[in-house]
Amino acid sequence: MSATNSKQTKTSQTKKGQIKAQSKTKSQTTTKQGQPVGQRKKAKQSKSAPLNKASKQSQSARQNKSTKRDQLTGQSKTSNHGQNNAPLKASPRWQAMDVVEKVLYDQAFSHDLVSQSLDQSNWEPADRHLFTELVYGTIQHALTLESLLAVYVKKVNRVKKWLRALLLISLYQHYYLDSIPDYALVDEAVRVAKKRGNPALGRFANGVLRNIFRQESSISAFLDQQQFVSAQEKLALTYSLPQVWVDYLSQRFGLDRTEQIAASLLEKAPITIRISPLAAERQLDIVNNLENHGLQLTPSPITPYAYQLSKGSPARSQAFLQGDITIQDASAQLAAWALGVQAGDKVLDACAAPGGKTVQLAEMVGPQGQVVAGDLQANKLPKIQANLDRMGVASQVTVNQHDASALEAKYDLESFDRILVDAPCSGLGLFRRKPDTKYHKSLQDLAALQNIQLEILNSAYKVLKKGGELVYSTCTITNEENTQVVMQFLADHPDMSIRPLSVADFSVSEQDDQNAEQVLSNQKDSSKPGMDNNQHKTTNGLETAITDQGSIEILPDAFASDGFFIARLHKES
């Protein structure tokens, strides 16, 4: 996984973000009232960012908003209007502005900042929801929103970063959310601008937002007015995906599939739960109990014991707290299954944080087996331990701090039956879940990541027993980090070979399969798009993701899960 091993950050420094690079583009020209001067210009990209010079679309009235995320529901008046007694600086919108500024213009990581803000706040659930929606939604659509803003603000790159972030958040609310009235949205933005800056900046925010809202009825209408030099450029702006990745994916998968992938990356990141095999006999009761408490679940089409949620949050459920279920993406669950762990095995999870796969491995080895889980960063180890404790499998796991590229310095040679290397990577498969990643990564990172991945594999080879097996997995879909790494590793180690994966490696008992069928038949909306009444069986879903070489490559648009790659390797006896 891209954030699992901090060695990546030592070796591969990312380039300046795609959005920050927009500051090098030529400014737009406006009159005092914000109307564009001169004729509409052809959309043109800057050298380092896929932003277009877009021109405004004249409209007399605002039409229906374009909504691509779930609508916020149940928000309090204090959340919408800011009419509470809490300091303005502690409000969700102010905090969202701070996070968006740091992520888009200072290269910070959204996940860390969001977690920190939520931990330090005393917000009600509606305000917590609003904050996370504003942060992730604005970042996800930032390229499109930046392009719109550039049409109406002369020399937009000279606008203070925090004010640009505030304007982007307000544009996101207006065009992608329905529950916040425009007057409240603008009023809150003006209050924040005055407080953070001065009255003049409050008037500036008021004028810019009202002018854009008046002129542009929707994002789709705005995009329809633009002229693009290529289909890739249009796709990049439409789906807010940096053109460097649009070009890359188009070369690998073709333009049509790239558009499907890009569209899927704007969808709400799915929540998937995994029922512990230790609670498999109670699977149906667990699911029924969750649904009785308002959650809507559908069996995963690719992973045993996994259910995708279309409504509700399981984090405070009794099943989660007592360790019957855990939250883990369906694609990520496959990596541990692929290793084929047997009871009593000694297994190494080389890049273990945050511990989801470690838990799976511990469940598989049983009380007589042993799992060693490690990570380079000591501050990540408590989360691994917490997951193990909650799921009731801590007794068979040892958690260590180690360097995954120097495992032989920590462990005996040829001492593990099976090893999982869930390697640090570019994280293209997580662009939906971690949208800032798409702006922070570049093609130049891939070569450095290859070196890191090979170093880890070479180290894992030394501590893998003869006759043992190793699974290499990433949460990316680049050929350089996946197939090329595996082929180079095999070339360096002639006694290693690919052991092809098949759907049989992920099969479950007949009773477990019947339980999943029963869950599906109980749902009134069982005929959801993309899943028929039999598709929950792994034999009907996963087989489409198996490559000719016997590895697994899951693209983000395939199963409403993260993009993922898995290869299983065998060491000769």
Coordinates of C-alpha atoms in Angstrom, one line a residue:
M1 CA 0.0 0.0 0.0
S2 CA 1.2 3.5 -0.8
A3 CA 1.5 4.7 2.7
T4 CA 2.6 1.5 4.4
N5 CA 6.4 1.8 4.4
S6 CA 8.0 5.3 4.9
K7 CA 11.0 4.3 2.9
Q8 CA 9.1 5.5 0.0
T9 CA 9.2 9.0 1.3
K10 CA 12.9 8.8 1.8
T11 CA 13.6 7.7 -1.8
S12 CA 10.9 9.3 -3.9
Q13 CA 10.1 12.9 -3.4
T14 CA 6.9 13.9 -5.3
K15 CA 6.8 16.8 -7.7
K16 CA 4.8 19.9 -7.0
G17 CA 1.1 19.2 -7.1
Q18 CA -0.9 19.5 -10.3
I19 CA -3.0 22.3 -8.8
K20 CA -0.1 24.4 -7.5
A21 CA 1.5 24.2 -10.9
Q22 CA -1.4 26.0 -12.2
S23 CA 0.1 29.2 -10.8
K24 CA 2.4 29.2 -13.8
T25 CA -0.5 29.5 -16.3
K26 CA -1.5 32.7 -17.9
S27 CA -4.2 34.6 -16.0
Q28 CA -7.7 35.3 -17.2
T29 CA -8.9 38.8 -17.8
T30 CA -12.1 40.2 -16.4
T31 CA -13.9 43.5 -16.1
K32 CA -14.8 45.1 -12.8
Q33 CA -18.0 43.2 -12.8
G34 CA -16.3 39.9 -13.5
Q35 CA -17.3 39.6 -17.1
P36 CA -14.7 38.1 -19.4
V37 CA -13.0 40.6 -21.8
G38 CA -12.5 39.7 -25.4
Q39 CA -13.5 36.5 -27.2
R40 CA -13.6 33.1 -25.8
K41 CA -10.2 31.5 -26.0
K42 CA -9.3 28.0 -26.8
A43 CA -8.7 25.7 -23.8
K44 CA -5.0 25.4 -23.2
Q45 CA -3.0 23.5 -20.7
S46 CA -0.1 24.7 -18.7
K47 CA 3.1 22.7 -19.0
S48 CA 2.8 21.1 -15.6
A49 CA -0.9 20.9 -14.9
P50 CA -4.0 19.6 -16.8
L51 CA -6.0 22.8 -16.1
N52 CA -7.7 24.5 -19.0
K53 CA -8.3 28.2 -19.7
A54 CA -12.0 28.0 -19.6
S55 CA -14.5 30.7 -20.4
K56 CA -17.8 31.5 -18.8
Q57 CA -21.1 30.5 -20.0
S58 CA -23.8 33.2 -20.0
Q59 CA -27.1 32.0 -18.3
S60 CA -30.0 34.1 -17.0
A61 CA -30.9 31.8 -14.1
R62 CA -29.4 29.0 -12.1
Q63 CA -30.8 25.6 -13.0
N64 CA -30.8 22.3 -11.2
K65 CA -27.5 21.5 -9.5
S66 CA -25.4 18.6 -10.6
T67 CA -25.0 16.2 -7.8
K68 CA -22.4 13.4 -8.0
R69 CA -22.1 12.6 -4.3
D70 CA -24.6 11.6 -1.7
Q71 CA -26.6 14.5 -0.5
L72 CA -26.0 15.7 3.0
T73 CA -28.9 15.0 5.2
G74 CA -30.0 15.9 8.6
Q75 CA -27.8 19.0 8.9
S76 CA -28.5 21.3 11.7
K77 CA -29.2 25.0 11.2
T78 CA -26.1 25.8 13.1
S79 CA -24.2 23.8 10.6
N80 CA -25.7 25.4 7.6
H81 CA -25.9 29.0 8.8
G82 CA -23.1 29.2 11.3
Q83 CA -25.6 30.6 13.8
N84 CA -24.1 28.9 16.9
N85 CA -22.1 30.0 19.8
A86 CA -19.0 28.2 18.8
P87 CA -16.1 30.3 17.5
L88 CA -16.1 30.6 13.7
K89 CA -12.6 29.2 13.5
A90 CA -13.9 26.0 15.0
S91 CA -16.7 25.6 12.4
P92 CA -16.6 22.7 9.9
R93 CA -16.2 25.1 6.9
W94 CA -13.3 27.0 8.4
Q95 CA -11.5 23.8 9.3
A96 CA -12.3 22.4 5.8
M97 CA -10.8 25.5 4.3
D98 CA -7.6 25.0 6.3
V99 CA -7.3 21.4 5.3
V100 CA -8.0 22.0 1.6
E101 CA -5.4 24.8 1.5
K102 CA -2.7 22.6 3.0
V103 CA -3.5 19.7 0.7
L104 CA -3.9 21.5 -2.6
Y105 CA -1.2 24.1 -2.2
D106 CA 1.3 22.8 0.5
Q107 CA 1.4 19.1 -0.5
A108 CA -0.1 17.9 2.8
F109 CA -1.9 14.5 3.1
S110 CA -5.7 14.8 3.5
H111 CA -6.1 11.6 5.6
D112 CA -3.8 12.8 8.3
L113 CA -5.3 16.3 8.5
V114 CA -8.9 15.1 8.4
S115 CA -8.2 12.6 11.2
Q116 CA -6.5 15.2 13.3
S117 CA -9.4 17.7 12.9
L118 CA -12.0 15.1 13.7
D119 CA -10.1 14.0 16.8
Q120 CA -9.8 17.6 18.1
S121 CA -13.4 18.7 17.4
N122 CA -16.5 18.2 19.4
W123 CA -18.8 18.4 16.4
E124 CA -22.2 16.7 16.1
P125 CA -22.4 13.9 13.5
A126 CA -23.9 16.2 10.9
D127 CA -21.0 18.6 11.2
R128 CA -18.5 15.8 11.1
H129 CA -20.2 14.6 7.9
L130 CA -20.2 18.1 6.4
F131 CA -16.5 18.6 7.2
T132 CA -15.4 15.4 5.6
E133 CA -17.7 15.9 2.6
L134 CA -16.3 19.4 2.0
V135 CA -12.7 18.3 2.2
Y136 CA -12.8 15.2 0.2
G137 CA -15.4 16.5 -2.3
T138 CA -13.5 19.7 -3.0
I139 CA -10.2 17.9 -3.4
Q140 CA -11.7 15.2 -5.6
H141 CA -13.1 17.9 -8.0
A142 CA -10.4 20.5 -7.6
L143 CA -9.1 20.6 -11.2
T144 CA -12.6 21.3 -12.5
L145 CA -13.4 23.9 -9.9
E146 CA -10.0 25.6 -10.3
S147 CA -10.7 26.0 -14.0
L148 CA -14.1 27.5 -13.4
L149 CA -12.7 29.9 -10.8
A150 CA -10.0 31.0 -13.2
V151 CA -12.6 32.3 -15.6
Y152 CA -14.0 34.8 -13.1
V153 CA -11.1 35.9 -11.1
K154 CA -8.4 37.9 -12.7
K155 CA -4.9 36.6 -11.8
V156 CA -6.4 33.9 -9.7
N157 CA -3.0 32.5 -8.8
R158 CA -2.3 35.7 -6.9
V159 CA -5.3 35.2 -4.6
K160 CA -4.3 34.1 -1.1
K161 CA -4.2 30.3 -0.8
W162 CA -6.7 30.2 2.0
L163 CA -9.1 32.4 0.1
R164 CA -8.8 30.2 -3.0
A165 CA -9.5 27.2 -0.8
L166 CA -12.6 28.9 0.6
L167 CA -13.9 29.8 -2.8
L168 CA -13.4 26.2 -4.1
I169 CA -15.2 24.8 -1.1
S170 CA -18.1 27.2 -1.8
L171 CA -18.2 26.2 -5.5
Y172 CA -18.2 22.5 -4.5
Q173 CA -21.2 23.1 -2.2
H174 CA -23.1 25.0 -4.8
Y175 CA -22.6 22.6 -7.7
Y176 CA -22.3 19.2 -6.1
L177 CA -24.5 19.4 -2.9
D178 CA -28.2 20.2 -2.7
S179 CA -28.8 20.7 1.0
I180 CA -27.2 24.1 1.6
P181 CA -29.1 27.2 0.4
D182 CA -27.1 29.6 -1.7
Y183 CA -27.7 32.6 0.7
A184 CA -26.4 30.6 3.6
L185 CA -23.4 29.3 1.6
V186 CA -22.4 32.8 0.5
D187 CA -23.1 34.4 3.9
E188 CA -20.8 31.8 5.6
A189 CA -18.1 32.3 3.0
V190 CA -18.2 36.1 3.5
R191 CA -18.0 35.8 7.3
V192 CA -15.0 33.5 7.1
A193 CA -13.3 35.8 4.5
K194 CA -13.8 38.8 6.8
K195 CA -12.6 37.0 9.9
R196 CA -9.6 35.4 8.3
G197 CA -8.8 38.5 6.2
N198 CA -10.7 41.8 6.2
P199 CA -13.9 43.3 5.0
A200 CA -12.6 43.9 1.5
L201 CA -11.9 40.2 1.1
G202 CA -15.4 39.5 2.3
R203 CA -16.8 41.7 -0.4
F204 CA -14.5 40.0 -2.9
A205 CA -15.8 36.5 -2.0
N206 CA -19.4 37.8 -2.1
G207 CA -18.9 39.2 -5.6
V208 CA -17.1 36.3 -7.1
L209 CA -19.5 33.6 -5.8
R210 CA -22.6 35.5 -6.7
N211 CA -21.3 36.2 -10.2
I212 CA -20.4 32.6 -10.9
F213 CA -23.6 31.3 -9.5
R214 CA -25.5 33.7 -11.7
Q215 CA -23.6 32.9 -14.9
E216 CA -23.0 29.2 -14.7
S217 CA -26.0 27.0 -14.2
S218 CA -24.1 23.7 -13.7
I219 CA -20.7 22.2 -14.1
S220 CA -21.8 20.2 -17.1
A221 CA -23.1 23.3 -18.9
F222 CA -19.8 25.1 -18.1
L223 CA -17.8 22.2 -19.6
D224 CA -20.0 22.0 -22.7
Q225 CA -18.9 25.6 -23.6
Q226 CA -15.2 24.7 -23.5
Q227 CA -12.9 24.0 -26.5
F228 CA -10.4 21.2 -26.0
V229 CA -7.3 20.3 -28.0
S230 CA -7.8 16.6 -27.5
A231 CA -10.2 14.0 -26.0
Q232 CA -7.7 13.4 -23.2
E233 CA -7.7 17.0 -22.3
K234 CA -11.5 17.0 -22.1
L235 CA -11.5 13.9 -20.0
A236 CA -8.9 15.3 -17.6
L237 CA -11.0 18.4 -16.9
T238 CA -14.3 16.7 -16.9
Y239 CA -13.3 14.1 -14.3
S240 CA -10.7 16.2 -12.5
L241 CA -7.9 13.7 -13.2
P242 CA -4.5 15.1 -14.0
Q243 CA -3.8 14.6 -17.7
V244 CA -0.5 12.8 -17.0
W245 CA -2.7 10.0 -15.6
V246 CA -5.3 10.3 -18.3
D247 CA -2.6 9.8 -20.9
Y248 CA -1.0 7.0 -19.0
L249 CA -4.2 5.1 -18.5
S250 CA -5.3 5.7 -22.1
Q251 CA -2.1 4.1 -23.4
R252 CA -2.7 1.0 -21.1
F253 CA -6.4 0.5 -21.4
G254 CA -7.7 2.7 -24.2
L255 CA -9.7 5.9 -24.0
D256 CA -13.1 4.4 -23.4
R257 CA -12.0 2.2 -20.4
T258 CA -10.0 5.2 -19.1
E259 CA -13.1 7.3 -19.0
Q260 CA -14.9 4.5 -17.1
I261 CA -12.1 4.4 -14.6
A262 CA -12.0 8.2 -14.3
A263 CA -15.7 8.4 -13.7
S264 CA -15.6 5.7 -11.1
L265 CA -12.9 7.6 -9.2
L266 CA -15.3 10.4 -8.6
E267 CA -17.8 8.1 -7.0
K268 CA -18.2 7.9 -3.2
A269 CA -15.5 5.5 -1.8
P270 CA -17.3 2.3 -0.9
I271 CA -17.4 0.8 2.6
T272 CA -16.9 -2.9 2.8
I273 CA -17.1 -5.1 5.9
R274 CA -15.5 -8.5 6.4
I275 CA -17.0 -11.0 8.7
S276 CA -14.4 -12.9 10.7
P277 CA -14.2 -16.6 9.7
L278 CA -14.3 -17.2 13.5
A279 CA -17.9 -15.9 13.4
A280 CA -18.8 -17.5 10.0
E281 CA -21.4 -19.8 11.6
R282 CA -23.3 -16.7 12.7
Q283 CA -22.8 -14.8 9.4
L284 CA -26.5 -14.6 8.6
D285 CA -27.5 -13.5 12.1
I286 CA -24.7 -10.8 12.0
V287 CA -25.9 -9.4 8.7
N288 CA -29.5 -9.5 9.7
N289 CA -28.7 -7.6 12.9
L290 CA -26.8 -4.9 11.0
E291 CA -29.6 -4.5 8.6
N292 CA -32.1 -4.2 11.4
H293 CA -30.0 -1.3 12.7
G294 CA -30.3 0.6 9.4
L295 CA -27.4 -0.7 7.4
Q296 CA -27.9 -1.9 3.8
L297 CA -25.5 -4.7 2.7
T298 CA -24.8 -6.6 -0.5
P299 CA -22.5 -9.6 -0.7
S300 CA -19.2 -8.8 -2.5
P301 CA -18.9 -10.3 -5.9
I302 CA -15.2 -11.1 -5.4
T303 CA -14.4 -11.8 -1.8
P304 CA -15.7 -14.4 0.7
Y305 CA -17.3 -13.1 3.9
A306 CA -17.4 -9.5 2.5
Y307 CA -20.4 -7.2 2.2
Q308 CA -20.5 -3.8 0.6
L309 CA -22.5 -1.1 2.3
S310 CA -24.8 1.2 0.5
K311 CA -26.2 2.8 3.6
G312 CA -25.0 3.3 7.2
S313 CA -21.8 3.1 9.1
P314 CA -20.7 -0.1 10.9
A315 CA -18.0 1.5 13.1
R316 CA -20.2 1.8 16.2
S317 CA -22.1 -1.4 15.7
Q318 CA -21.9 -4.2 18.3
A319 CA -20.6 -6.5 15.7
F320 CA -17.6 -4.2 15.0
L321 CA -16.9 -3.5 18.7
Q322 CA -16.9 -7.1 19.7
G323 CA -14.7 -8.2 16.8
D324 CA -17.2 -10.1 14.6
I325 CA -16.6 -7.7 11.7
T326 CA -13.9 -5.4 10.5
I327 CA -13.9 -2.6 7.8
Q328 CA -11.7 -3.6 4.9
D329 CA -11.9 -3.0 1.1
A330 CA -12.9 -6.1 -0.8
S331 CA -9.8 -6.0 -3.1
A332 CA -7.4 -5.7 -0.2
Q333 CA -8.9 -8.8 1.5
L334 CA -7.9 -10.9 -1.5
A335 CA -4.2 -10.5 -0.8
A336 CA -4.3 -12.5 2.4
W337 CA -6.6 -15.1 0.8
A338 CA -4.2 -15.5 -2.1
L339 CA -1.3 -16.5 0.3
G340 CA -3.1 -19.8 1.1
V341 CA -2.2 -19.8 4.7
Q342 CA -2.6 -23.1 6.6
A343 CA -3.2 -23.6 10.3
G344 CA 0.1 -23.7 12.2
D345 CA 2.1 -21.7 9.6
K346 CA 4.6 -19.1 10.5
V347 CA 3.8 -16.0 8.4
L348 CA 5.4 -12.6 7.9
D349 CA 3.4 -9.6 7.1
A350 CA 6.2 -7.4 5.9
C351 CA 4.4 -4.1 5.4
A352 CA 1.6 -4.5 7.9
A353 CA 0.1 -1.2 8.8
P354 CA -2.7 -0.6 9.5
G355 CA -3.2 -4.2 10.2
G356 CA -6.3 -5.4 8.3
K357 CA -4.4 -8.1 6.4
T358 CA -2.5 -9.0 9.6
V359 CA -5.8 -9.8 11.3
Q360 CA -6.8 -12.1 8.3
L361 CA -3.5 -14.0 8.5
A362 CA -3.9 -14.4 12.3
E363 CA -7.4 -15.9 11.8
M364 CA -5.9 -18.3 9.2
V365 CA -2.9 -19.6 11.2
G366 CA -5.0 -20.3 14.2
P367 CA -3.8 -20.6 17.9
Q368 CA -1.0 -23.0 16.9
G369 CA 0.4 -20.7 14.2
Q370 CA 2.4 -17.5 14.3
V371 CA 2.2 -14.2 12.5
V372 CA 5.0 -11.6 12.6
A373 CA 3.8 -8.2 11.5
G374 CA 6.0 -5.2 11.1
D375 CA 6.3 -1.7 9.8
L376 CA 9.1 0.9 9.5
Q377 CA 7.2 3.6 11.3
A378 CA 6.8 3.0 15.0
N379 CA 3.8 5.3 15.3
K380 CA 1.8 2.9 13.1
L381 CA 2.3 -0.1 15.3
P382 CA -0.3 0.7 18.0
K383 CA -3.0 0.7 15.3
I384 CA -2.0 -2.8 14.2
Q385 CA -2.1 -3.9 17.8
A386 CA -5.5 -2.3 18.4
N387 CA -7.0 -4.1 15.4
L388 CA -5.6 -7.4 16.6
D389 CA -7.0 -6.9 20.1
R390 CA -10.4 -5.9 18.9
M391 CA -10.7 -8.9 16.6
G392 CA -9.5 -11.3 19.3
V393 CA -6.4 -12.7 17.5
A394 CA -3.5 -10.9 19.3
S395 CA -2.2 -14.0 21.0
Q396 CA -0.8 -15.4 17.8
V397 CA 0.8 -12.2 16.5
T398 CA 4.1 -10.5 17.2
V399 CA 4.2 -6.8 16.2
N400 CA 7.7 -5.4 15.4
Q401 CA 9.3 -2.3 14.0
H402 CA 11.4 -3.3 11.1
D403 CA 12.8 -2.2 7.7
A404 CA 11.1 -4.3 5.1
S405 CA 14.1 -3.8 2.8
A406 CA 16.4 -5.4 5.4
L407 CA 14.3 -8.2 6.9
E408 CA 17.4 -10.5 7.1
A409 CA 18.8 -8.1 9.7
K410 CA 15.8 -8.8 11.9
Y411 CA 14.8 -12.4 11.3
D412 CA 16.6 -15.7 10.7
L413 CA 17.2 -16.7 7.1
E414 CA 14.6 -19.0 5.5
S415 CA 12.4 -18.9 8.7
F416 CA 8.9 -18.1 7.3
D417 CA 6.5 -20.5 5.6
R418 CA 4.7 -17.7 3.8
I419 CA 5.3 -14.0 3.4
L420 CA 2.9 -11.2 2.4
V421 CA 4.5 -8.1 0.8
D422 CA 1.8 -5.5 0.4
A423 CA 4.3 -3.0 -1.0
P424 CA 4.4 0.8 -0.9
C425 CA 3.3 2.1 -4.3
S426 CA 1.9 5.1 -6.2
G427 CA -1.6 4.3 -5.0
L428 CA -3.5 4.8 -8.3
G429 CA -6.0 2.3 -7.2
L430 CA -6.9 4.5 -4.2
F431 CA -7.5 7.8 -6.1
R432 CA -11.2 7.6 -5.1
R433 CA -10.4 7.0 -1.4
K434 CA -7.4 9.3 -1.2
P435 CA -8.0 12.0 -3.9
D436 CA -5.0 14.1 -3.0
T437 CA -2.8 11.3 -4.2
K438 CA -3.6 12.0 -7.8
Y439 CA -2.1 15.5 -7.6
H440 CA 1.0 14.5 -5.5
K441 CA 2.2 11.6 -7.7
S442 CA 4.0 11.7 -11.0
L443 CA 5.4 9.3 -13.6
Q444 CA 8.9 10.0 -12.3
D445 CA 7.9 8.4 -9.0
L446 CA 7.4 5.0 -10.7
A447 CA 11.0 4.2 -11.2
A448 CA 12.0 5.0 -7.6
L449 CA 9.0 3.0 -6.4
Q450 CA 10.2 0.1 -8.5
N451 CA 13.5 0.1 -6.7
I452 CA 11.9 0.1 -3.3
Q453 CA 9.5 -2.7 -4.2
L454 CA 12.4 -4.9 -5.6
E455 CA 14.5 -4.2 -2.5
I456 CA 11.6 -5.4 -0.3
L457 CA 11.0 -8.5 -2.4
N458 CA 14.7 -9.4 -2.5
S459 CA 14.8 -9.1 1.3
A460 CA 11.7 -11.2 1.7
Y461 CA 13.2 -13.9 -0.5
K462 CA 16.1 -14.3 2.0
V463 CA 13.8 -15.1 4.9
L464 CA 11.3 -17.3 3.0
K465 CA 11.7 -21.0 3.5
K466 CA 12.4 -23.3 0.5
G467 CA 9.1 -24.5 -0.7
G468 CA 7.5 -21.4 0.8
E469 CA 5.2 -19.0 -0.9
L470 CA 5.2 -15.2 -1.2
V471 CA 2.3 -12.9 -2.3
Y472 CA 3.2 -9.5 -3.8
S473 CA 0.4 -7.0 -3.8
T474 CA -0.1 -3.3 -4.5
C475 CA -3.0 -0.8 -4.5
T476 CA -2.0 0.5 -7.9
I477 CA -2.7 -0.3 -11.5
T478 CA 0.6 0.7 -13.2
N479 CA 2.4 -1.9 -15.2
E480 CA 5.8 -0.6 -13.9
E481 CA 5.0 -1.4 -10.3
N482 CA 3.2 -4.6 -10.9
T483 CA 4.0 -7.0 -13.8
Q484 CA 7.4 -5.4 -14.4
V485 CA 8.5 -5.7 -10.8
V486 CA 7.4 -9.4 -10.7
M487 CA 9.2 -10.2 -13.9
Q488 CA 12.4 -8.5 -12.8
F489 CA 12.2 -10.3 -9.4
L490 CA 11.8 -13.7 -11.1
A491 CA 14.7 -12.9 -13.5
D492 CA 16.9 -12.2 -10.4
H493 CA 15.8 -15.4 -8.6
P494 CA 15.5 -18.4 -11.0
D495 CA 14.3 -20.6 -8.1
M496 CA 11.2 -18.5 -7.8
S497 CA 8.1 -18.9 -10.1
I498 CA 4.6 -17.6 -10.5
R499 CA 2.0 -19.9 -9.0
P500 CA -1.1 -18.9 -10.9
L501 CA -4.2 -17.9 -8.9
S502 CA -7.7 -19.1 -9.7
V503 CA -11.1 -18.6 -8.3
A504 CA -10.7 -21.9 -6.4
D505 CA -8.2 -20.2 -4.1
F506 CA -10.9 -17.9 -2.8
S507 CA -13.7 -20.4 -2.4
V508 CA -15.8 -20.8 0.7
S509 CA -17.8 -23.6 2.1
E510 CA -21.2 -24.5 0.6
Q511 CA -22.9 -23.3 3.8
D512 CA -21.2 -19.9 3.7
D513 CA -22.2 -19.5 0.1
Q514 CA -25.8 -20.4 0.9
N515 CA -25.7 -17.7 3.7
A516 CA -24.7 -15.1 1.1
E517 CA -27.4 -16.2 -1.2
Q518 CA -29.9 -15.9 1.6
V519 CA -28.8 -12.3 2.4
L520 CA -29.2 -11.4 -1.3
S521 CA -32.6 -13.0 -1.6
N522 CA -33.8 -11.1 1.5
Q523 CA -33.0 -7.7 0.0
K524 CA -35.8 -6.0 -1.8
D525 CA -33.3 -4.3 -4.2
S526 CA -31.3 -7.4 -5.0
S527 CA -31.2 -6.4 -8.7
K528 CA -28.7 -3.6 -8.3
P529 CA -26.8 -2.4 -11.3
G530 CA -23.6 -4.5 -11.8
M531 CA -24.7 -7.4 -9.6
D532 CA -27.2 -10.2 -10.4
N533 CA -28.5 -12.8 -8.0
N534 CA -25.6 -15.1 -8.5
Q535 CA -22.7 -12.6 -8.8
H536 CA -21.8 -12.7 -5.2
K537 CA -20.1 -16.1 -5.8
T538 CA -16.4 -15.6 -6.4
T539 CA -16.6 -17.9 -9.4
N540 CA -18.8 -15.4 -11.2
G541 CA -16.9 -12.2 -10.3
L542 CA -13.3 -12.7 -9.7
E543 CA -12.5 -14.7 -12.8
T544 CA -12.7 -11.6 -15.0
A545 CA -9.8 -10.1 -13.0
I546 CA -7.3 -13.0 -13.5
T547 CA -4.6 -12.2 -16.0
D548 CA -3.0 -14.5 -18.5
Q549 CA 0.0 -14.9 -16.2
G550 CA -2.3 -16.0 -13.3
S551 CA -2.1 -12.8 -11.3
I552 CA -5.0 -10.6 -10.3
E553 CA -5.5 -7.0 -11.6
I554 CA -8.6 -5.3 -10.4
L555 CA -9.4 -1.9 -11.9
P556 CA -11.3 0.7 -9.8
D557 CA -14.4 0.6 -12.1
A558 CA -14.9 -3.2 -12.0
F559 CA -16.4 -4.1 -8.6
A560 CA -16.9 -0.9 -6.7
S561 CA -13.6 -1.6 -4.9
D562 CA -10.1 -0.2 -4.9
G563 CA -7.7 -0.9 -7.8
F564 CA -5.4 -3.8 -6.8
F565 CA -2.7 -6.2 -8.0
I566 CA -1.8 -9.6 -6.6
A567 CA 0.8 -12.1 -7.7
R568 CA 1.6 -15.4 -5.9
L569 CA 5.2 -16.7 -6.1
H570 CA 6.6 -20.1 -5.1
K571 CA 10.2 -20.9 -4.0
E572 CA 11.6 -24.2 -5.1
S573 CA 12.4 -26.8 -2.4

